[in-house]
PDB file of C-alpha atoms in Angstrom:
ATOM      1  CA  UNK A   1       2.104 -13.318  -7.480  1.00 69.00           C
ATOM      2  CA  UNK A   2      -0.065 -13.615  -4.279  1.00 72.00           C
ATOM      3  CA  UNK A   3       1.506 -13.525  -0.812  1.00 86.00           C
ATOM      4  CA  UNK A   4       1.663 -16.721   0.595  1.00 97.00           C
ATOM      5  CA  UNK A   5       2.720 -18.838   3.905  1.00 98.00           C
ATOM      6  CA  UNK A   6       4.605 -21.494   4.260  1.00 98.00           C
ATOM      7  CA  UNK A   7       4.787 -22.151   7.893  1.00 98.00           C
ATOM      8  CA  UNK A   8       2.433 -25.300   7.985  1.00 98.00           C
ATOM      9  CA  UNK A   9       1.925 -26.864   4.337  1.00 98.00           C
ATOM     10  CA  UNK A  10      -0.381 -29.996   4.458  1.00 98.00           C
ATOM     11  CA  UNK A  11       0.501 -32.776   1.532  1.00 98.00           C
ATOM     12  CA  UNK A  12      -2.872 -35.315   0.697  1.00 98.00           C
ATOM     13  CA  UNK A  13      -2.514 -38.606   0.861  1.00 97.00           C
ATOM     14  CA  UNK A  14      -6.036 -40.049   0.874  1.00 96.00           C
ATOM     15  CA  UNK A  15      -4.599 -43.435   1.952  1.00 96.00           C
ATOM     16  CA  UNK A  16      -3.926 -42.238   4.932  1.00 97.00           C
ATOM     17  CA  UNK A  17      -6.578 -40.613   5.853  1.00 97.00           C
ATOM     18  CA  UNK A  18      -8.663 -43.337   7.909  1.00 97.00           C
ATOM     19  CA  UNK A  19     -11.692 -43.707   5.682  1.00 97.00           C
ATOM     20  CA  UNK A  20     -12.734 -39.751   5.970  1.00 98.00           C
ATOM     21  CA  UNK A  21     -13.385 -37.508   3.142  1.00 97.00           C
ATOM     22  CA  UNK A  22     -10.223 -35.742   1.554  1.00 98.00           C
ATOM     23  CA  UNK A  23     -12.308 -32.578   1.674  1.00 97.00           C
ATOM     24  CA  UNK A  24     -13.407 -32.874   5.662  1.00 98.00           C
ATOM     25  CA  UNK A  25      -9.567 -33.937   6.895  1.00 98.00           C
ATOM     26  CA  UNK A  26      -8.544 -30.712   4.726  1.00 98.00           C
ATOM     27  CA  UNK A  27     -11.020 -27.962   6.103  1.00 98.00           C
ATOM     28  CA  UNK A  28     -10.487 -29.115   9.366  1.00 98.00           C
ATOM     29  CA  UNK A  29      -6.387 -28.510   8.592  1.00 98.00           C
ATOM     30  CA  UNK A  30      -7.130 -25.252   8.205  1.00 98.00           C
ATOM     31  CA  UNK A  31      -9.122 -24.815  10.652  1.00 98.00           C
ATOM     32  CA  UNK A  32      -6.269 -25.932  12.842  1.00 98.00           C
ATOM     33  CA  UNK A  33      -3.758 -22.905  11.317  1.00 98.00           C
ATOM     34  CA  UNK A  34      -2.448 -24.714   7.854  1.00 98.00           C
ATOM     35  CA  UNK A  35      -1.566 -22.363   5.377  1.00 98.00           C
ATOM     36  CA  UNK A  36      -1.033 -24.212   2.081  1.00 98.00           C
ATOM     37  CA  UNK A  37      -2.366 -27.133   1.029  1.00 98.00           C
ATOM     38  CA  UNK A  38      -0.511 -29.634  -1.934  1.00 98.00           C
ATOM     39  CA  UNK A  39      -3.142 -32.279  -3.586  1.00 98.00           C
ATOM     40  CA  UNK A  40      -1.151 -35.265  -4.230  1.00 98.00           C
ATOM     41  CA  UNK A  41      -2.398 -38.209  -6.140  1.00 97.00           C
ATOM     42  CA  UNK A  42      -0.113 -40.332  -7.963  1.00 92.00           C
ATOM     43  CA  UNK A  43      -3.234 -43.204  -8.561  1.00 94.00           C
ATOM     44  CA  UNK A  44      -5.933 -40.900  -9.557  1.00 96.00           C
ATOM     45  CA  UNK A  45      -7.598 -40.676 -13.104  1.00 97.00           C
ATOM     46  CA  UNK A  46      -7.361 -37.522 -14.502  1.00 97.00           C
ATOM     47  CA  UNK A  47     -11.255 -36.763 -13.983  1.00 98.00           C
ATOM     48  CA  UNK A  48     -10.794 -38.061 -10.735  1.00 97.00           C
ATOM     49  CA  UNK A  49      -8.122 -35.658  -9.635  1.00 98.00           C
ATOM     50  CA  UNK A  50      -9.309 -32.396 -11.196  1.00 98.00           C
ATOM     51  CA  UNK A  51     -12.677 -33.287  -9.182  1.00 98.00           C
ATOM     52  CA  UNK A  52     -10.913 -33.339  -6.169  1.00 98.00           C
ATOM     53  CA  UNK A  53      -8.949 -30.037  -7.017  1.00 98.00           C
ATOM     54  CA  UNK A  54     -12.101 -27.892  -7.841  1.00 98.00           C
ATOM     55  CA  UNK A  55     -13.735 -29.603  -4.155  1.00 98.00           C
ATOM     56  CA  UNK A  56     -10.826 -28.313  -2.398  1.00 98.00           C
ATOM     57  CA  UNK A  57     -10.143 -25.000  -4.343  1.00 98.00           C
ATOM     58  CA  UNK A  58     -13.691 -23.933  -3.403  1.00 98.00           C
ATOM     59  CA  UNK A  59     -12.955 -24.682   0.246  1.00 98.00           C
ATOM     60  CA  UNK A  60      -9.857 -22.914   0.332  1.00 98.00           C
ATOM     61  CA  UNK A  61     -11.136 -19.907  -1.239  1.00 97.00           C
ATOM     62  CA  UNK A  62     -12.801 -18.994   1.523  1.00 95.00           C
ATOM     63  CA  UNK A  63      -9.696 -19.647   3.912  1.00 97.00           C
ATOM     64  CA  UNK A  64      -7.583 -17.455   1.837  1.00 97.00           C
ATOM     65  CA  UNK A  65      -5.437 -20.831   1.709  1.00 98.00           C
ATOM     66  CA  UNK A  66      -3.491 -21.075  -1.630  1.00 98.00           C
ATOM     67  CA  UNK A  67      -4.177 -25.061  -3.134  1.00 98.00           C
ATOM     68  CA  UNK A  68      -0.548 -26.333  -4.857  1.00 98.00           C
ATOM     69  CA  UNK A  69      -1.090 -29.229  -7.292  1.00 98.00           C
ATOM     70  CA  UNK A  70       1.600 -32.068  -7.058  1.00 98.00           C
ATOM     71  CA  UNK A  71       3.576 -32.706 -10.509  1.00 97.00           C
ATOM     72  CA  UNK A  72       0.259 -32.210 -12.464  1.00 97.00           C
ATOM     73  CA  UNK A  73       0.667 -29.344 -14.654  1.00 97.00           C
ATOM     74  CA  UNK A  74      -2.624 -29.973 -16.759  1.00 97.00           C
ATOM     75  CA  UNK A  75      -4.935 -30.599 -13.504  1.00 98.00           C
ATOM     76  CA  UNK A  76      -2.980 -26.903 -12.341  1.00 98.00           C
ATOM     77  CA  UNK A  77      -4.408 -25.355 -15.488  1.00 98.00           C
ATOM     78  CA  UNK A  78      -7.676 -26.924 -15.788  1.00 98.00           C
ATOM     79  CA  UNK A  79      -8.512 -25.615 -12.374  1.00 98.00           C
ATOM     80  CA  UNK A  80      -7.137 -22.555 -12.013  1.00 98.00           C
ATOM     81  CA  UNK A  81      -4.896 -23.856  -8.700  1.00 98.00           C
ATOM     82  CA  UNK A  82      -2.977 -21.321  -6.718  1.00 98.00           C
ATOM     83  CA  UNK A  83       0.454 -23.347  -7.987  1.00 98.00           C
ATOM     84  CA  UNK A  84       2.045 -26.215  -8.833  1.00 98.00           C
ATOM     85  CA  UNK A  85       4.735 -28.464  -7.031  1.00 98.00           C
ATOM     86  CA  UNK A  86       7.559 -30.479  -9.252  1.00 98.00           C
ATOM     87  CA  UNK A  87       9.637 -32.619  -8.266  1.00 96.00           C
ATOM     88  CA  UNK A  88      13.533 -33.317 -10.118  1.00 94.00           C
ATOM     89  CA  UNK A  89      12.257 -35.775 -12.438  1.00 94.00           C
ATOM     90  CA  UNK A  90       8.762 -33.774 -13.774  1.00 94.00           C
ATOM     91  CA  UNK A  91       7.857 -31.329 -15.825  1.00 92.00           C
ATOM     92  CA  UNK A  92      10.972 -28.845 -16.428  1.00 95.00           C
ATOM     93  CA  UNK A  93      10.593 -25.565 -14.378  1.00 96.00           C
ATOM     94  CA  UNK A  94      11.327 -23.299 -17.403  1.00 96.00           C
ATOM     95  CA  UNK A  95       8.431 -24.616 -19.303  1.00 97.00           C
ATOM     96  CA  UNK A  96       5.840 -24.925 -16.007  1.00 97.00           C
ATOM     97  CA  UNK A  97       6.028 -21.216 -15.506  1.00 97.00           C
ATOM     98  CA  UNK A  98       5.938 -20.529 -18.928  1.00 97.00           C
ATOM     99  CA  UNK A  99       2.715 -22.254 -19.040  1.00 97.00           C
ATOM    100  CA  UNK A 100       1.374 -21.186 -15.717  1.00 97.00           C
ATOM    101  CA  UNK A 101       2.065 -17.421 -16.157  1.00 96.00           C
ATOM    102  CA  UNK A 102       4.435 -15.536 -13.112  1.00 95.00           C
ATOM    103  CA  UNK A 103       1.125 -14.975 -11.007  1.00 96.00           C
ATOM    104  CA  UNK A 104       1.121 -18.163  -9.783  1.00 98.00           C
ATOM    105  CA  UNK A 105       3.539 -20.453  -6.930  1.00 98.00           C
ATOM    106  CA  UNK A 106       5.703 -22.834  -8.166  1.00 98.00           C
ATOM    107  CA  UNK A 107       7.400 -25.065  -5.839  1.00 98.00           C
ATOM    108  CA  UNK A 108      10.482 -27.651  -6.869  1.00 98.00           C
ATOM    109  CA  UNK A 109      11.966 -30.562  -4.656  1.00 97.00           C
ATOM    110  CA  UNK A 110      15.245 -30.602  -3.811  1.00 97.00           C
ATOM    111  CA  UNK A 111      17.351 -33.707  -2.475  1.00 95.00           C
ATOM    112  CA  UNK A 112      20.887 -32.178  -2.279  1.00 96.00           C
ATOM    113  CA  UNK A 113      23.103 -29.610  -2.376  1.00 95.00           C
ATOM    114  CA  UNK A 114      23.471 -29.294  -6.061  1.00 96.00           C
ATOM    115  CA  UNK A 115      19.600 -29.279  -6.331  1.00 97.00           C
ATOM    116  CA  UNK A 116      19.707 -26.131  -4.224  1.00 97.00           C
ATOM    117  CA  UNK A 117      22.532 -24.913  -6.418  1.00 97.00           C
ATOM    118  CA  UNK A 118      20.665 -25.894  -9.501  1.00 97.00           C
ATOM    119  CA  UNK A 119      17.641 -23.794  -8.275  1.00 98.00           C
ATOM    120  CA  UNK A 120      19.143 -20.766  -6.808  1.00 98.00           C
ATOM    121  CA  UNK A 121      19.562 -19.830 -11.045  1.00 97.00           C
ATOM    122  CA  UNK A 122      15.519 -20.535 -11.411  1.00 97.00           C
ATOM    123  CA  UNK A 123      12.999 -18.035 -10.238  1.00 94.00           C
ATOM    124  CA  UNK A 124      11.279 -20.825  -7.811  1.00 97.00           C
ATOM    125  CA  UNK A 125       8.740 -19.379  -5.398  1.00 98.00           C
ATOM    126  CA  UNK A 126       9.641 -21.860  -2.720  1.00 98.00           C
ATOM    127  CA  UNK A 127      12.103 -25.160  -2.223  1.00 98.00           C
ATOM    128  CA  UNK A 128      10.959 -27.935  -0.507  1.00 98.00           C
ATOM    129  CA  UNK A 129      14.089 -29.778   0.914  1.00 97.00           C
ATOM    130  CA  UNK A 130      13.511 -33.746   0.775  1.00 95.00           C
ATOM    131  CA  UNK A 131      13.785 -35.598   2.672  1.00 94.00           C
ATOM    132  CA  UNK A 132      14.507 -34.754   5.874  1.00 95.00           C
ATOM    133  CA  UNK A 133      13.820 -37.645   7.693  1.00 94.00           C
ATOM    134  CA  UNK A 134      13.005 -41.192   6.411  1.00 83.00           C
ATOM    135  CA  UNK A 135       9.443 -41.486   5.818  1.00 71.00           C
ATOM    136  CA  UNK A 136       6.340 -44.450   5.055  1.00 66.00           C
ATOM    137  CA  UNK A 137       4.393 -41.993   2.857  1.00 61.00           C
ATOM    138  CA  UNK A 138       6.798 -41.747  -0.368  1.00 61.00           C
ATOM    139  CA  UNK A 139       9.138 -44.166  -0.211  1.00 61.00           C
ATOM    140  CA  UNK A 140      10.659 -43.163  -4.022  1.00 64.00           C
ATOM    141  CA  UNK A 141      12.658 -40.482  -2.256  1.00 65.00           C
ATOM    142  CA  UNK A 142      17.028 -39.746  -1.903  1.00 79.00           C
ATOM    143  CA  UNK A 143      18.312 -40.540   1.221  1.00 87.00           C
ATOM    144  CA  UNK A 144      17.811 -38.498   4.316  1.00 93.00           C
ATOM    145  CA  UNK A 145      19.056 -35.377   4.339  1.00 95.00           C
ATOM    146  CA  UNK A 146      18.958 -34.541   8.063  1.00 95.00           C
ATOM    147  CA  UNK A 147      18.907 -31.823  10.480  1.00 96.00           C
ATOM    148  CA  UNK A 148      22.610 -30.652   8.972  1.00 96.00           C
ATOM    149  CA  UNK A 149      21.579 -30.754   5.668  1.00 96.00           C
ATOM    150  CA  UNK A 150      18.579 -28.547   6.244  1.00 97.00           C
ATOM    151  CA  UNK A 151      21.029 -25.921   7.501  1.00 97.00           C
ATOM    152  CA  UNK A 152      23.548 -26.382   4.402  1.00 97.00           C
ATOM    153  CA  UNK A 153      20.460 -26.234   2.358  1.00 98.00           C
ATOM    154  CA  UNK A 154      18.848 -23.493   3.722  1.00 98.00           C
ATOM    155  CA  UNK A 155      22.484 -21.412   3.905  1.00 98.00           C
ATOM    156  CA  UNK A 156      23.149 -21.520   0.239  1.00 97.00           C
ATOM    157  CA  UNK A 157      19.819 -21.077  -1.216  1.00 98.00           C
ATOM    158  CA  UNK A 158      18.581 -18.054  -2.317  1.00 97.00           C
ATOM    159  CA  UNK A 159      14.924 -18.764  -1.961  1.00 98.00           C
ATOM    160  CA  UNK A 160      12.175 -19.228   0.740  1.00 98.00           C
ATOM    161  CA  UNK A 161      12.193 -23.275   2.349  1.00 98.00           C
ATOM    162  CA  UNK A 162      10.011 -25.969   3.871  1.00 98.00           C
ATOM    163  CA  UNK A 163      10.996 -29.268   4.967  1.00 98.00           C
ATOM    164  CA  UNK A 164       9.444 -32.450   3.967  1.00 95.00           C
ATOM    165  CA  UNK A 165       9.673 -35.829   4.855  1.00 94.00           C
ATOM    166  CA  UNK A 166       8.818 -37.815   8.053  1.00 94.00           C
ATOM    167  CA  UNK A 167       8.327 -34.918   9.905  1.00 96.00           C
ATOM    168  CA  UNK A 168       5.822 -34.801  13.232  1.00 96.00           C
ATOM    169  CA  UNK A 169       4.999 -33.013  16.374  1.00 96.00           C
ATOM    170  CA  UNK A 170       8.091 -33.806  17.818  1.00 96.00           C
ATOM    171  CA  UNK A 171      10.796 -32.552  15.594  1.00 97.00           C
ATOM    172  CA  UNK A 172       8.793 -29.883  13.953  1.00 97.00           C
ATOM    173  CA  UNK A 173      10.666 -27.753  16.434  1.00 97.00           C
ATOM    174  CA  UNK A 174      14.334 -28.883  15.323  1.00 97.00           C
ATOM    175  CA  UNK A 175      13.682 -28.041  11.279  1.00 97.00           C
ATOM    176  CA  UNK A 176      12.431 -24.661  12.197  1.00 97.00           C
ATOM    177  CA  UNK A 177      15.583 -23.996  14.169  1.00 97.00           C
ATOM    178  CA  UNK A 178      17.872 -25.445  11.424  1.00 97.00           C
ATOM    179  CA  UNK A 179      16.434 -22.604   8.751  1.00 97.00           C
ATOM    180  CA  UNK A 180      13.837 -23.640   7.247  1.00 98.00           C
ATOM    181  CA  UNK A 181      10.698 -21.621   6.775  1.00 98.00           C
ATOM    182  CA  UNK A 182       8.138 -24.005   6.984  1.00 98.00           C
ATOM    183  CA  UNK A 183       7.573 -27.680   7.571  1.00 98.00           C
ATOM    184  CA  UNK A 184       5.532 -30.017   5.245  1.00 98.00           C
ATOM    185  CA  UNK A 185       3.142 -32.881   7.077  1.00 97.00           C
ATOM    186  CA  UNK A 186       1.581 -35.688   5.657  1.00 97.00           C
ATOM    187  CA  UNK A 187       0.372 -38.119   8.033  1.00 96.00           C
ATOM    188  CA  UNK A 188       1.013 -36.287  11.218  1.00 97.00           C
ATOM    189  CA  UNK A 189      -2.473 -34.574  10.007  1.00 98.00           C
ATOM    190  CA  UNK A 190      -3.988 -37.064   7.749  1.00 98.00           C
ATOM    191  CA  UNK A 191      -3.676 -39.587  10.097  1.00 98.00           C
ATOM    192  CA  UNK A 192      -4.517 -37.490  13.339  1.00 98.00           C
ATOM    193  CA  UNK A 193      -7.563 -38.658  15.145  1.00 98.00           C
ATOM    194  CA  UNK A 194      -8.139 -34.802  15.402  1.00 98.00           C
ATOM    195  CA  UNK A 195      -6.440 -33.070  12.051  1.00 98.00           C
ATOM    196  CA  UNK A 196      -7.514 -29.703  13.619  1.00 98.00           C
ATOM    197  CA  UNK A 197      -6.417 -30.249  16.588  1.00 98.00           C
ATOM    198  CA  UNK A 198      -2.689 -31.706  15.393  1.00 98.00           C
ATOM    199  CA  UNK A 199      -2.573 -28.699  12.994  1.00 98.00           C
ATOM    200  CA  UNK A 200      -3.253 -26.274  15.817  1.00 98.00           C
ATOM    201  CA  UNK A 201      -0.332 -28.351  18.133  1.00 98.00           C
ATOM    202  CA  UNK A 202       1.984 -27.848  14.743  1.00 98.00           C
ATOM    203  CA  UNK A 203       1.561 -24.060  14.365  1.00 98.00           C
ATOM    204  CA  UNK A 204       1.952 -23.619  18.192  1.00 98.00           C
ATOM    205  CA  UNK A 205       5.547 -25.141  17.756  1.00 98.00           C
ATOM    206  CA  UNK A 206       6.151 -23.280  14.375  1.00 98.00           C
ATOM    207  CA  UNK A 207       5.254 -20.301  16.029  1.00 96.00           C
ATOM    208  CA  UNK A 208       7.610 -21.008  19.110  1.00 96.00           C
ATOM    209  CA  UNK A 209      10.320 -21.845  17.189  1.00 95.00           C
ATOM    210  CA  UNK A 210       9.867 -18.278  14.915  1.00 90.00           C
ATOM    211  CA  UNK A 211       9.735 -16.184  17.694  1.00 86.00           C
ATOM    212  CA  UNK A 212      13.156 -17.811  19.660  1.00 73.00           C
TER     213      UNK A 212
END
């Protein structure tokens, strides 16, 4: 499986992105330092959303930026994506990575202790831990998990960690410190005014936080 970095992963929402094309918020990301990218589109028609995957795979590419699918195991197939992301309610883990072959990233959700228990027996590539804070952008979501239970989380698993979930320039600090690898952003680049320029603020912080 490829190397890959999960300091500053960027989750689409093209609701949220004030009008702009998906494609031009995303390059500009990664411009700004992101280093993995999740397309995530719950309303999308299939044809739709595989469009949209081979746009940003081809952009990536050249970026050296791995692009995660959300939930979507078919659109992860059809175009070849660096990995897929599941959630606790999709497509069972056993039979994603049977499908997808060990080369590629797969990423699972977890929303409690026992999640991270559950997945510390499953070869996962990555947990994201959700959610951390209460958040506008997926409101189908467990309750908060916090600060502490990024710690417990990230104590007890076995694999490598990024935090999701209302998560912004100012507390990007405080999930780095609690043990997580990463942090996940949604709006706090989609929405930015300047998604380069809010991606380059994030990684500054991430960086900090590393090297304390």
């Amino acid at each position: 499986m490829a190397a890959f970095d999960l300091s500053l992963y960027l989750v689409t929402d093209r609701s949220l992105s004030l009008g702009r094309p998906l494609e031009t918020v995303v390059e500009e990301a990664v411009r700004g330092g992101v280093t993995m990218v999740q397309l995530r589109e719950k309303d999308a028609s299939t044809l739709d959303f595989y469009n949209l995957a081979m746009k940003l795979k081809s952009i990536l590419k050249s970026y050296n930026v791995p692009l995660i699918i959300n939930d979507r195991l078919d659109i992860a197939l059809a175009c070849d994506a660096g990995g897929l992301h599941i959630g606790q309610s999709d497509m069972p883990y056993s039979v994603a990575r049977k499908l997808l072959g060990k080369d590629k990233i797969i990423g699972l959700s977890v929303e409690s202790i026992q999640d991270a228990i559950d997945a510390n027996n499953l070869d996962v590539d990555y947990i994201g831990i959700s959610p951390v804070f209460g958040t506008q952008t997926k409101t189908d979501t467990a309750p908060a998990l916090g600060l502490e239970g990024i710690g417990e989380i990230t104590r007890i698993s076995g694999h490598p960690s990024v935090g999701i979930g209302g998560i912004n320039l100012t507390n990007a600090q405080d999930i780095i410190q609690a043990g997580a690898d990463g942090i996940s952003v949604v709006s706090a680049i989609m929405s930015a005014p300047d998604p380069q320029q809010s991606a380059r603020q994030l990684k500054e912080i991430i960086n900090k936080s590393k090297n304390k």
